[in-house]
Amino acid sequence: MSSTASEVLTPPPARSSATSSGHRLASWWRSYGRPPRIMGLDIARALALLGMIGAHVGATEELVLLDPTTWGALVHGRSSILFAVLAGVSIALMTGRDTVPTPERMPQIRLSLLGRGAAIFIIGLLLEMLNTPIAVILTVYGILYVIAIPFLRWSPQRLLIAAAVLAVAGPALLSLVQSLLLMPMGPGLDLVLFGTYPVTVWMAFIFAGMALGRLRPERIRTAVVCLIVGVVLSIVGYGVGALVGGTGSYADSSFAGSSSSFVSSSSSLTDDGVYGVPPGEVDFTDTVCDAYSDGYIACYPTDESTAESSSDMGYDTMGGWESYAESLESMPPLESMLTALTTAEAHSGGTAEILGSGGFALVIIALCLLLSRPVRWLLLPFAALGSMPLTAYSAHIVALFVLAGPGGFLSGNDTWLVMSVALMASCTLWALFFGRGPLERLVGRAARNMTRIHHDGS
């Protein structure tokens, strides 16, 4: 037997587990986050996730832009908006990147997004059943994935126009409808229009993200333009909010004359580190208050005071158009619309907030895209966390449920730090040994199963 044959047939020496692990780590370190994956977007998702954790469990002071010690309050409202813009970018990347999908591909793409949205919606419902104080956003995201389907073949220009129209007209029209119909309520309305995440407002962020995804965000030129536009929008939005004074709670200012007073959780900081209006500043005489999981407290007059108030205002027990006219006087539609246009308070859904916080999201995305190249190695743990946002978001809610119990709550910057580090380390290890996140795999499988319906039927 020749030496060549002997070398071919001789098995290589066994590699130790330590050597194999070291080789795996070195290979992952060199290749993870490389194209076609856009690492900067993963880093931005990680920042959005860490910000939402801070908004849920952190203890932050009232934001004062000139005081860096209060900048931790930036996580409120802006983190979820950043997450929404990135969801729009992901939709564009999944459906053709910078190329609009052809009509022939649309049936398969529609079913894929439908399956993906349904899976995210169900995961959101399961997380809501844990009864944590967190207003879970995944149910709305699942709906947004489905609503985006008719707009997948729109050009970036049309998407940006739609985003601008929704940002400017959406909040004012919603406020007008609420005023004219005397604050209608119902599960469907709360989910789609008047809840914590109204679809008409959040589709503006989805459209903006889809447009960015179609414009090749991995290019430096796109990132620079995104940065400039984001700075301009932030200045306009927050500038309007500061000049006009629309920085109070949206519910407070829009409907101050209604029969209930909504106290925002983000108005000021109390001694125990929880956001809210100090009790001494509110007259709770003859009122009954309900606390909600999204951080708001609603106070209603007691039966006696309600009856007295109704008598003073001339209400009859049957209502009628006369009562309707008097109700409109207590919450003027034009005043409500003006407030909706000018408020920049976090979670207000006002035009100024959409522009300001939407611009802030674009700035963060642009900086992550630009920094992901020169400091790639330092940001790999952030990229690992951002590569599995659904898993990480769900994990922090489950962790809160396990640690605090149903209806319980943990608050403090130490909790924020521990959760963030634990999630970043866990996601990095998972990405190293298993790749894609577990819930991302599940959602991907749901999308593939839906597309099989199209193949089996054709």
Short mmCIF file of C-alpha atoms in Angstrom, two decimals:
data_model
loop_
_atom_site.label_atom_id
_atom_site.label_comp_id
_atom_site.label_asym_id
_atom_site.label_seq_id
_atom_site.Cartn_x
_atom_site.Cartn_y
_atom_site.Cartn_z
CA MET A 1 0.00 0.00 0.00
CA SER A 2 1.44 3.35 -0.97
CA SER A 3 2.03 6.13 1.49
CA THR A 4 -0.61 8.21 -0.22
CA ALA A 5 -3.24 5.55 0.27
CA SER A 6 -2.11 5.05 3.83
CA GLU A 7 -2.56 8.77 4.54
CA VAL A 8 -6.02 8.74 3.03
CA LEU A 9 -7.21 5.74 5.00
CA THR A 10 -5.67 6.79 8.32
CA PRO A 11 -8.34 8.61 10.42
CA PRO A 12 -7.36 12.03 11.75
CA PRO A 13 -6.49 12.30 15.43
CA ALA A 14 -9.48 12.91 17.69
CA ARG A 15 -10.01 16.55 18.52
CA SER A 16 -10.53 17.35 22.19
CA SER A 17 -13.77 18.96 23.26
CA ALA A 18 -11.85 22.02 24.42
CA THR A 19 -10.23 22.38 20.99
CA SER A 20 -13.58 21.87 19.26
CA SER A 21 -15.25 24.50 21.44
CA GLY A 22 -12.40 26.92 20.86
CA HIS A 23 -12.64 26.37 17.12
CA ARG A 24 -16.41 26.91 17.22
CA LEU A 25 -15.99 30.13 19.20
CA ALA A 26 -13.30 31.46 16.87
CA SER A 27 -15.39 30.63 13.80
CA TRP A 28 -18.48 32.25 15.29
CA TRP A 29 -16.47 35.32 16.29
CA ARG A 30 -15.22 35.74 12.72
CA SER A 31 -18.42 35.04 10.80
CA TYR A 32 -21.40 35.95 13.00
CA GLY A 33 -23.43 38.88 11.75
CA ARG A 34 -21.69 39.02 8.38
CA PRO A 35 -23.67 39.71 5.17
CA PRO A 36 -26.28 38.94 4.04
CA ARG A 37 -27.33 39.54 7.66
CA ILE A 38 -27.25 43.22 8.59
CA MET A 39 -25.59 43.30 12.00
CA GLY A 40 -26.44 46.93 12.71
CA LEU A 41 -30.15 46.11 12.69
CA ASP A 42 -29.59 43.33 15.24
CA ILE A 43 -27.74 45.76 17.48
CA ALA A 44 -30.60 48.26 17.20
CA ARG A 45 -33.08 45.51 18.12
CA ALA A 46 -30.98 44.70 21.17
CA LEU A 47 -31.09 48.33 22.29
CA ALA A 48 -34.86 48.37 21.79
CA LEU A 49 -35.19 45.21 23.91
CA LEU A 50 -32.96 46.54 26.68
CA GLY A 51 -34.89 49.81 26.62
CA MET A 52 -38.24 48.03 26.96
CA ILE A 53 -36.91 46.03 29.90
CA GLY A 54 -35.83 49.31 31.49
CA ALA A 55 -39.26 50.81 30.85
CA HIS A 56 -40.87 47.78 32.51
CA VAL A 57 -38.66 47.29 35.57
CA GLY A 58 -36.25 50.22 35.76
CA ALA A 59 -36.52 53.16 38.16
CA THR A 60 -35.86 56.29 36.12
CA GLU A 61 -36.21 59.96 36.97
CA GLU A 62 -38.27 62.49 35.06
CA LEU A 63 -36.49 63.34 31.81
CA VAL A 64 -34.60 66.62 31.71
CA LEU A 65 -32.71 66.87 28.43
CA LEU A 66 -29.94 69.03 29.87
CA ASP A 67 -29.36 66.65 32.80
CA PRO A 68 -27.56 63.44 31.68
CA THR A 69 -28.44 61.71 34.96
CA THR A 70 -32.09 61.60 33.82
CA TRP A 71 -31.46 60.23 30.35
CA GLY A 72 -32.47 56.77 31.47
CA ALA A 73 -36.06 57.97 31.08
CA LEU A 74 -35.51 57.96 27.30
CA VAL A 75 -36.47 54.28 27.34
CA HIS A 76 -40.12 55.15 27.96
CA GLY A 77 -42.13 55.08 24.74
CA ARG A 78 -39.09 55.35 22.47
CA SER A 79 -37.98 51.73 22.92
CA SER A 80 -41.24 50.27 21.68
CA ILE A 81 -41.31 52.74 18.78
CA LEU A 82 -37.77 51.69 17.82
CA PHE A 83 -38.94 48.08 17.95
CA ALA A 84 -41.89 48.90 15.66
CA VAL A 85 -39.71 50.65 13.05
CA LEU A 86 -37.37 47.65 13.05
CA ALA A 87 -40.37 45.35 12.59
CA GLY A 88 -41.17 47.27 9.42
CA VAL A 89 -37.57 46.88 8.25
CA SER A 90 -37.79 43.13 8.88
CA ILE A 91 -40.99 42.86 6.82
CA ALA A 92 -39.23 44.52 3.89
CA LEU A 93 -36.16 42.30 4.21
CA MET A 94 -38.28 39.14 4.41
CA THR A 95 -40.28 40.06 1.30
CA GLY A 96 -37.55 40.98 -1.17
CA ARG A 97 -35.15 43.41 0.52
CA ASP A 98 -34.65 46.28 -1.97
CA THR A 99 -36.77 44.56 -4.65
CA VAL A 100 -40.55 44.83 -4.61
CA PRO A 101 -42.00 41.29 -4.75
CA THR A 102 -43.50 40.24 -8.06
CA PRO A 103 -47.22 39.41 -8.33
CA GLU A 104 -46.33 35.74 -8.82
CA ARG A 105 -44.64 35.61 -5.41
CA MET A 106 -47.36 37.46 -3.53
CA PRO A 107 -49.64 34.48 -2.68
CA GLN A 108 -46.77 32.69 -0.95
CA ILE A 109 -45.57 35.87 0.79
CA ARG A 110 -49.08 36.68 2.03
CA LEU A 111 -49.49 33.25 3.59
CA SER A 112 -46.02 33.42 5.11
CA LEU A 113 -46.73 36.75 6.82
CA LEU A 114 -50.17 35.54 7.87
CA GLY A 115 -48.63 32.52 9.58
CA ARG A 116 -45.92 34.63 11.15
CA GLY A 117 -48.40 37.22 12.43
CA ALA A 118 -50.72 34.54 13.84
CA ALA A 119 -47.86 32.87 15.71
CA ILE A 120 -46.69 36.18 17.20
CA PHE A 121 -50.27 37.03 18.18
CA ILE A 122 -50.72 33.70 19.99
CA ILE A 123 -47.40 34.09 21.83
CA GLY A 124 -48.56 37.55 22.91
CA LEU A 125 -51.83 36.13 24.25
CA LEU A 126 -49.96 33.49 26.25
CA LEU A 127 -47.72 36.17 27.77
CA GLU A 128 -50.75 38.28 28.68
CA MET A 129 -52.20 35.27 30.52
CA LEU A 130 -49.24 35.41 32.93
CA ASN A 131 -50.88 38.54 34.37
CA THR A 132 -47.76 40.66 34.68
CA PRO A 133 -48.06 44.47 34.87
CA ILE A 134 -46.50 44.73 31.39
CA ALA A 135 -48.65 45.88 28.46
CA VAL A 136 -47.56 43.12 26.06
CA ILE A 137 -47.01 44.51 22.58
CA LEU A 138 -46.78 41.22 20.67
CA THR A 139 -50.52 40.89 20.02
CA VAL A 140 -50.48 44.24 18.24
CA TYR A 141 -47.33 43.27 16.33
CA GLY A 142 -49.05 40.11 15.11
CA ILE A 143 -51.89 42.24 13.76
CA LEU A 144 -49.47 44.71 12.17
CA TYR A 145 -47.77 41.91 10.22
CA VAL A 146 -51.13 41.00 8.69
CA ILE A 147 -52.20 44.60 8.02
CA ALA A 148 -48.91 45.23 6.19
CA ILE A 149 -49.72 42.58 3.55
CA PRO A 150 -51.67 44.84 1.13
CA PHE A 151 -48.80 47.32 1.07
CA LEU A 152 -45.89 44.98 0.30
CA ARG A 153 -45.62 46.07 -3.34
CA TRP A 154 -45.63 49.78 -2.54
CA SER A 155 -42.52 51.77 -3.43
CA PRO A 156 -40.46 53.41 -0.67
CA GLN A 157 -41.83 56.79 -1.73
CA ARG A 158 -45.47 55.68 -1.31
CA LEU A 159 -44.66 54.06 2.04
CA LEU A 160 -43.06 57.28 3.30
CA ILE A 161 -46.05 59.34 2.16
CA ALA A 162 -48.42 56.95 3.94
CA ALA A 163 -46.30 57.15 7.09
CA ALA A 164 -46.38 60.96 6.98
CA VAL A 165 -50.15 61.07 6.48
CA LEU A 166 -50.78 58.69 9.39
CA ALA A 167 -48.35 60.58 11.62
CA VAL A 168 -49.94 63.97 10.98
CA ALA A 169 -53.61 63.13 10.47
CA GLY A 170 -54.01 59.90 12.45
CA PRO A 171 -53.82 61.21 16.05
CA ALA A 172 -56.04 64.22 15.34
CA LEU A 173 -58.70 62.11 13.61
CA LEU A 174 -58.69 59.56 16.41
CA SER A 175 -59.09 62.35 18.94
CA LEU A 176 -61.94 63.85 16.93
CA VAL A 177 -63.76 60.50 16.79
CA GLN A 178 -63.30 59.99 20.51
CA SER A 179 -64.70 63.42 21.29
CA LEU A 180 -67.66 63.26 18.90
CA LEU A 181 -68.64 59.77 20.06
CA LEU A 182 -67.98 60.56 23.76
CA MET A 183 -65.05 58.16 24.19
CA PRO A 184 -66.50 54.92 22.78
CA MET A 185 -65.18 51.75 24.40
CA GLY A 186 -65.03 48.10 23.44
CA PRO A 187 -62.50 45.25 23.08
CA GLY A 188 -62.16 45.75 19.33
CA LEU A 189 -61.75 49.51 19.60
CA ASP A 190 -59.22 49.16 22.41
CA LEU A 191 -57.19 46.66 20.39
CA VAL A 192 -57.21 48.53 17.10
CA LEU A 193 -57.81 52.25 17.70
CA PHE A 194 -57.88 53.50 21.27
CA GLY A 195 -55.68 51.14 23.28
CA THR A 196 -52.07 51.48 24.37
CA TYR A 197 -50.85 50.74 20.83
CA PRO A 198 -53.40 52.09 18.31
CA VAL A 199 -52.87 50.49 14.92
CA THR A 200 -53.40 53.72 13.01
CA VAL A 201 -50.47 55.26 14.85
CA TRP A 202 -48.17 52.25 14.82
CA MET A 203 -48.65 51.58 11.11
CA ALA A 204 -46.82 54.87 10.55
CA PHE A 205 -43.74 53.28 12.12
CA ILE A 206 -44.24 50.05 10.13
CA PHE A 207 -44.47 52.00 6.86
CA ALA A 208 -41.36 54.01 7.70
CA GLY A 209 -39.45 50.83 8.55
CA MET A 210 -40.61 49.11 5.35
CA ALA A 211 -39.39 52.07 3.31
CA LEU A 212 -36.01 51.97 5.05
CA GLY A 213 -35.75 48.22 4.42
CA ARG A 214 -36.36 48.76 0.69
CA LEU A 215 -33.60 51.39 0.52
CA ARG A 216 -30.72 48.99 1.34
CA PRO A 217 -29.97 50.02 4.93
CA GLU A 218 -26.63 48.20 4.85
CA ARG A 219 -25.19 50.96 2.66
CA ILE A 220 -23.30 53.77 4.40
CA ARG A 221 -25.07 56.39 2.31
CA THR A 222 -28.49 55.14 3.43
CA ALA A 223 -27.39 55.12 7.07
CA VAL A 224 -26.08 58.71 6.83
CA VAL A 225 -29.31 59.96 5.22
CA CYS A 226 -31.29 58.07 7.89
CA LEU A 227 -29.25 59.79 10.58
CA ILE A 228 -29.86 63.27 9.15
CA VAL A 229 -33.60 62.70 8.67
CA GLY A 230 -33.86 61.28 12.19
CA VAL A 231 -32.18 64.32 13.74
CA VAL A 232 -34.47 66.71 11.84
CA LEU A 233 -37.64 64.80 12.82
CA SER A 234 -36.54 64.68 16.46
CA ILE A 235 -35.95 68.43 16.55
CA VAL A 236 -39.32 69.15 14.89
CA GLY A 237 -41.34 66.73 17.01
CA TYR A 238 -39.84 67.47 20.42
CA GLY A 239 -39.56 71.16 19.54
CA VAL A 240 -43.29 71.40 18.85
CA GLY A 241 -44.03 69.51 22.06
CA ALA A 242 -41.84 71.87 24.10
CA LEU A 243 -43.01 75.12 22.48
CA VAL A 244 -46.73 74.40 22.48
CA GLY A 245 -46.63 72.74 25.86
CA GLY A 246 -48.01 69.42 24.70
CA THR A 247 -45.80 67.39 26.99
CA GLY A 248 -48.46 66.28 29.43
CA SER A 249 -50.34 63.03 29.41
CA TYR A 250 -52.38 62.56 26.27
CA ALA A 251 -55.33 61.24 28.19
CA ASP A 252 -55.15 64.05 30.72
CA SER A 253 -54.97 66.89 28.28
CA SER A 254 -57.31 65.54 25.62
CA PHE A 255 -60.17 64.61 27.88
CA ALA A 256 -59.74 66.73 30.97
CA GLY A 257 -63.40 67.53 31.00
CA SER A 258 -64.68 63.97 30.95
CA SER A 259 -66.17 62.18 33.91
CA SER A 260 -62.96 60.32 34.63
CA SER A 261 -59.45 61.61 35.30
CA PHE A 262 -56.62 59.49 33.93
CA VAL A 263 -53.38 59.84 35.86
CA SER A 264 -50.39 59.00 33.67
CA SER A 265 -47.67 56.73 35.02
CA SER A 266 -45.05 58.94 33.41
CA SER A 267 -45.95 62.30 34.89
CA SER A 268 -43.49 62.59 37.77
CA LEU A 269 -41.41 60.45 40.10
CA THR A 270 -42.65 59.60 43.56
CA ASP A 271 -40.50 58.79 46.58
CA ASP A 272 -40.69 55.03 46.05
CA GLY A 273 -39.32 55.27 42.51
CA VAL A 274 -42.63 54.71 40.73
CA TYR A 275 -43.88 57.13 38.11
CA GLY A 276 -47.16 58.88 38.81
CA VAL A 277 -48.79 62.06 40.02
CA PRO A 278 -48.18 62.60 43.76
CA PRO A 279 -51.48 62.02 45.62
CA GLY A 280 -51.29 65.46 47.23
CA GLU A 281 -51.68 67.10 43.82
CA VAL A 282 -54.96 65.34 43.01
CA ASP A 283 -58.36 65.84 44.63
CA PHE A 284 -59.73 62.34 45.27
CA THR A 285 -62.85 63.55 47.10
CA ASP A 286 -65.90 61.40 46.28
CA THR A 287 -63.94 59.31 43.76
CA VAL A 288 -63.30 55.60 43.19
CA CYS A 289 -60.02 54.64 41.51
CA ASP A 290 -59.05 51.60 39.43
CA ALA A 291 -55.43 50.62 38.70
CA TYR A 292 -54.63 49.14 35.30
CA SER A 293 -51.72 46.95 34.24
CA ASP A 294 -50.46 49.48 31.69
CA GLY A 295 -49.48 51.87 34.48
CA TYR A 296 -52.54 54.12 34.55
CA ILE A 297 -54.98 54.83 37.35
CA ALA A 298 -58.54 55.86 36.42
CA CYS A 299 -60.58 57.72 39.04
CA TYR A 300 -64.34 58.01 38.73
CA PRO A 301 -66.86 60.01 40.77
CA THR A 302 -68.99 58.05 43.23
CA ASP A 303 -72.68 57.57 42.53
CA GLU A 304 -73.65 60.52 44.70
CA SER A 305 -71.24 62.98 43.11
CA THR A 306 -72.11 61.71 39.64
CA ALA A 307 -75.79 62.25 40.26
CA GLU A 308 -75.14 65.71 41.65
CA SER A 309 -72.87 66.60 38.74
CA SER A 310 -75.42 65.34 36.22
CA SER A 311 -78.15 67.34 37.90
CA ASP A 312 -76.03 70.49 37.83
CA MET A 313 -75.27 70.00 34.14
CA GLY A 314 -78.92 69.46 33.26
CA TYR A 315 -78.61 65.79 32.24
CA ASP A 316 -81.76 63.70 32.19
CA THR A 317 -81.70 59.99 32.89
CA MET A 318 -82.43 59.12 29.26
CA GLY A 319 -79.60 61.19 27.77
CA GLY A 320 -80.50 62.63 24.38
CA TRP A 321 -79.08 65.26 22.07
CA GLU A 322 -79.25 67.97 24.71
CA SER A 323 -77.02 65.92 26.99
CA TYR A 324 -74.79 65.13 24.04
CA ALA A 325 -74.27 68.82 23.30
CA GLU A 326 -73.41 69.53 26.92
CA SER A 327 -70.94 66.65 26.90
CA LEU A 328 -69.19 68.08 23.85
CA GLU A 329 -68.79 71.37 25.71
CA SER A 330 -66.89 69.54 28.45
CA MET A 331 -64.39 68.07 25.97
CA PRO A 332 -64.24 70.31 22.88
CA PRO A 333 -63.26 68.35 19.74
CA LEU A 334 -61.02 71.10 18.36
CA GLU A 335 -59.11 71.37 21.62
CA SER A 336 -58.66 67.60 21.70
CA MET A 337 -57.39 67.60 18.12
CA LEU A 338 -54.88 70.37 18.87
CA THR A 339 -53.59 68.43 21.86
CA ALA A 340 -53.26 65.29 19.74
CA LEU A 341 -51.16 67.23 17.25
CA THR A 342 -48.81 68.85 19.75
CA THR A 343 -48.25 66.42 22.60
CA ALA A 344 -44.86 64.72 22.70
CA GLU A 345 -45.33 62.79 25.95
CA ALA A 346 -44.21 59.15 25.84
CA HIS A 347 -47.04 56.75 24.89
CA SER A 348 -49.33 59.66 24.06
CA GLY A 349 -49.68 58.73 20.39
CA GLY A 350 -49.59 62.42 19.47
CA THR A 351 -48.16 63.71 16.21
CA ALA A 352 -45.29 65.44 17.98
CA GLU A 353 -44.39 62.19 19.73
CA ILE A 354 -44.58 60.19 16.49
CA LEU A 355 -42.25 62.63 14.74
CA GLY A 356 -39.89 63.11 17.67
CA SER A 357 -39.64 59.51 18.86
CA GLY A 358 -39.80 58.17 15.30
CA GLY A 359 -36.86 60.40 14.45
CA PHE A 360 -35.08 59.24 17.59
CA ALA A 361 -35.56 55.64 16.40
CA LEU A 362 -34.03 56.48 13.01
CA VAL A 363 -31.02 58.05 14.73
CA ILE A 364 -30.44 54.93 16.81
CA ILE A 365 -30.76 52.66 13.78
CA ALA A 366 -28.38 54.80 11.73
CA LEU A 367 -25.74 54.90 14.48
CA CYS A 368 -25.96 51.13 14.93
CA LEU A 369 -25.54 50.59 11.18
CA LEU A 370 -22.51 52.87 11.08
CA LEU A 371 -20.83 51.55 14.25
CA SER A 372 -21.37 47.88 13.47
CA ARG A 373 -18.44 47.97 11.07
CA PRO A 374 -15.58 49.59 13.05
CA VAL A 375 -16.43 48.05 16.46
CA ARG A 376 -18.02 44.79 15.31
CA TRP A 377 -16.30 42.50 17.83
CA LEU A 378 -17.33 44.61 20.82
CA LEU A 379 -20.97 44.60 19.72
CA LEU A 380 -21.32 40.86 18.99
CA PRO A 381 -23.22 40.13 22.26
CA PHE A 382 -25.69 42.88 21.38
CA ALA A 383 -26.07 41.40 17.89
CA ALA A 384 -26.76 37.97 19.39
CA LEU A 385 -29.46 39.42 21.63
CA GLY A 386 -31.01 41.35 18.76
CA SER A 387 -31.02 38.31 16.47
CA MET A 388 -33.69 36.66 18.65
CA PRO A 389 -35.92 39.55 19.77
CA LEU A 390 -39.08 37.49 20.16
CA THR A 391 -37.33 34.98 22.42
CA ALA A 392 -35.64 37.65 24.52
CA TYR A 393 -38.79 39.77 24.89
CA SER A 394 -40.82 36.74 25.97
CA ALA A 395 -38.08 35.53 28.31
CA HIS A 396 -37.99 38.75 30.31
CA ILE A 397 -41.77 38.63 30.84
CA VAL A 398 -41.59 34.98 31.91
CA ALA A 399 -38.71 35.84 34.25
CA LEU A 400 -40.76 38.61 35.83
CA PHE A 401 -43.65 36.17 36.31
CA VAL A 402 -41.38 33.55 37.90
CA LEU A 403 -39.64 36.02 40.22
CA ALA A 404 -42.64 38.14 41.26
CA GLY A 405 -45.58 35.79 40.74
CA PRO A 406 -48.93 36.50 39.01
CA GLY A 407 -49.73 40.19 39.26
CA GLY A 408 -46.43 40.85 41.04
CA PHE A 409 -43.90 43.44 40.02
CA LEU A 410 -40.18 44.03 40.41
CA SER A 411 -38.72 47.50 40.10
CA GLY A 412 -35.20 48.85 40.29
CA ASN A 413 -32.17 49.50 38.15
CA ASP A 414 -30.44 46.48 39.69
CA THR A 415 -33.22 44.28 38.32
CA TRP A 416 -32.87 45.98 34.94
CA LEU A 417 -29.12 45.36 34.90
CA VAL A 418 -29.34 41.71 35.99
CA MET A 419 -32.06 40.90 33.45
CA SER A 420 -30.15 42.63 30.66
CA VAL A 421 -26.84 40.89 31.37
CA ALA A 422 -28.51 37.50 31.82
CA LEU A 423 -30.40 37.82 28.53
CA MET A 424 -27.34 39.01 26.64
CA ALA A 425 -25.20 36.16 27.95
CA SER A 426 -27.91 33.55 27.32
CA CYS A 427 -28.59 34.74 23.79
CA THR A 428 -24.87 34.84 22.98
CA LEU A 429 -24.42 31.25 24.14
CA TRP A 430 -27.51 30.11 22.27
CA ALA A 431 -26.36 31.84 19.07
CA LEU A 432 -22.94 30.23 19.47
CA PHE A 433 -24.19 26.65 19.87
CA PHE A 434 -27.66 26.59 18.29
CA GLY A 435 -27.94 29.59 15.98
CA ARG A 436 -31.47 30.90 15.58
CA GLY A 437 -33.59 31.63 18.65
CA PRO A 438 -36.20 29.04 19.71
CA LEU A 439 -39.27 31.23 19.27
CA GLU A 440 -37.86 32.57 16.00
CA ARG A 441 -37.67 28.97 14.82
CA LEU A 442 -41.26 28.40 15.90
CA VAL A 443 -42.55 31.47 14.06
CA GLY A 444 -40.53 30.52 10.99
CA ARG A 445 -42.07 27.06 11.03
CA ALA A 446 -45.56 28.58 11.26
CA ALA A 447 -44.77 30.72 8.22
CA ARG A 448 -43.49 27.71 6.25
CA ASN A 449 -46.54 25.63 7.17
CA MET A 450 -48.82 28.35 5.82
CA THR A 451 -46.91 28.50 2.52
CA ARG A 452 -47.38 24.76 2.11
CA ILE A 453 -51.11 25.45 1.83
CA HIS A 454 -50.36 27.40 -1.34
CA HIS A 455 -48.10 24.67 -2.75
CA ASP A 456 -50.54 21.87 -1.91
CA GLY A 457 -53.43 23.73 -3.47
CA SER A 458 -51.57 24.59 -6.69
#
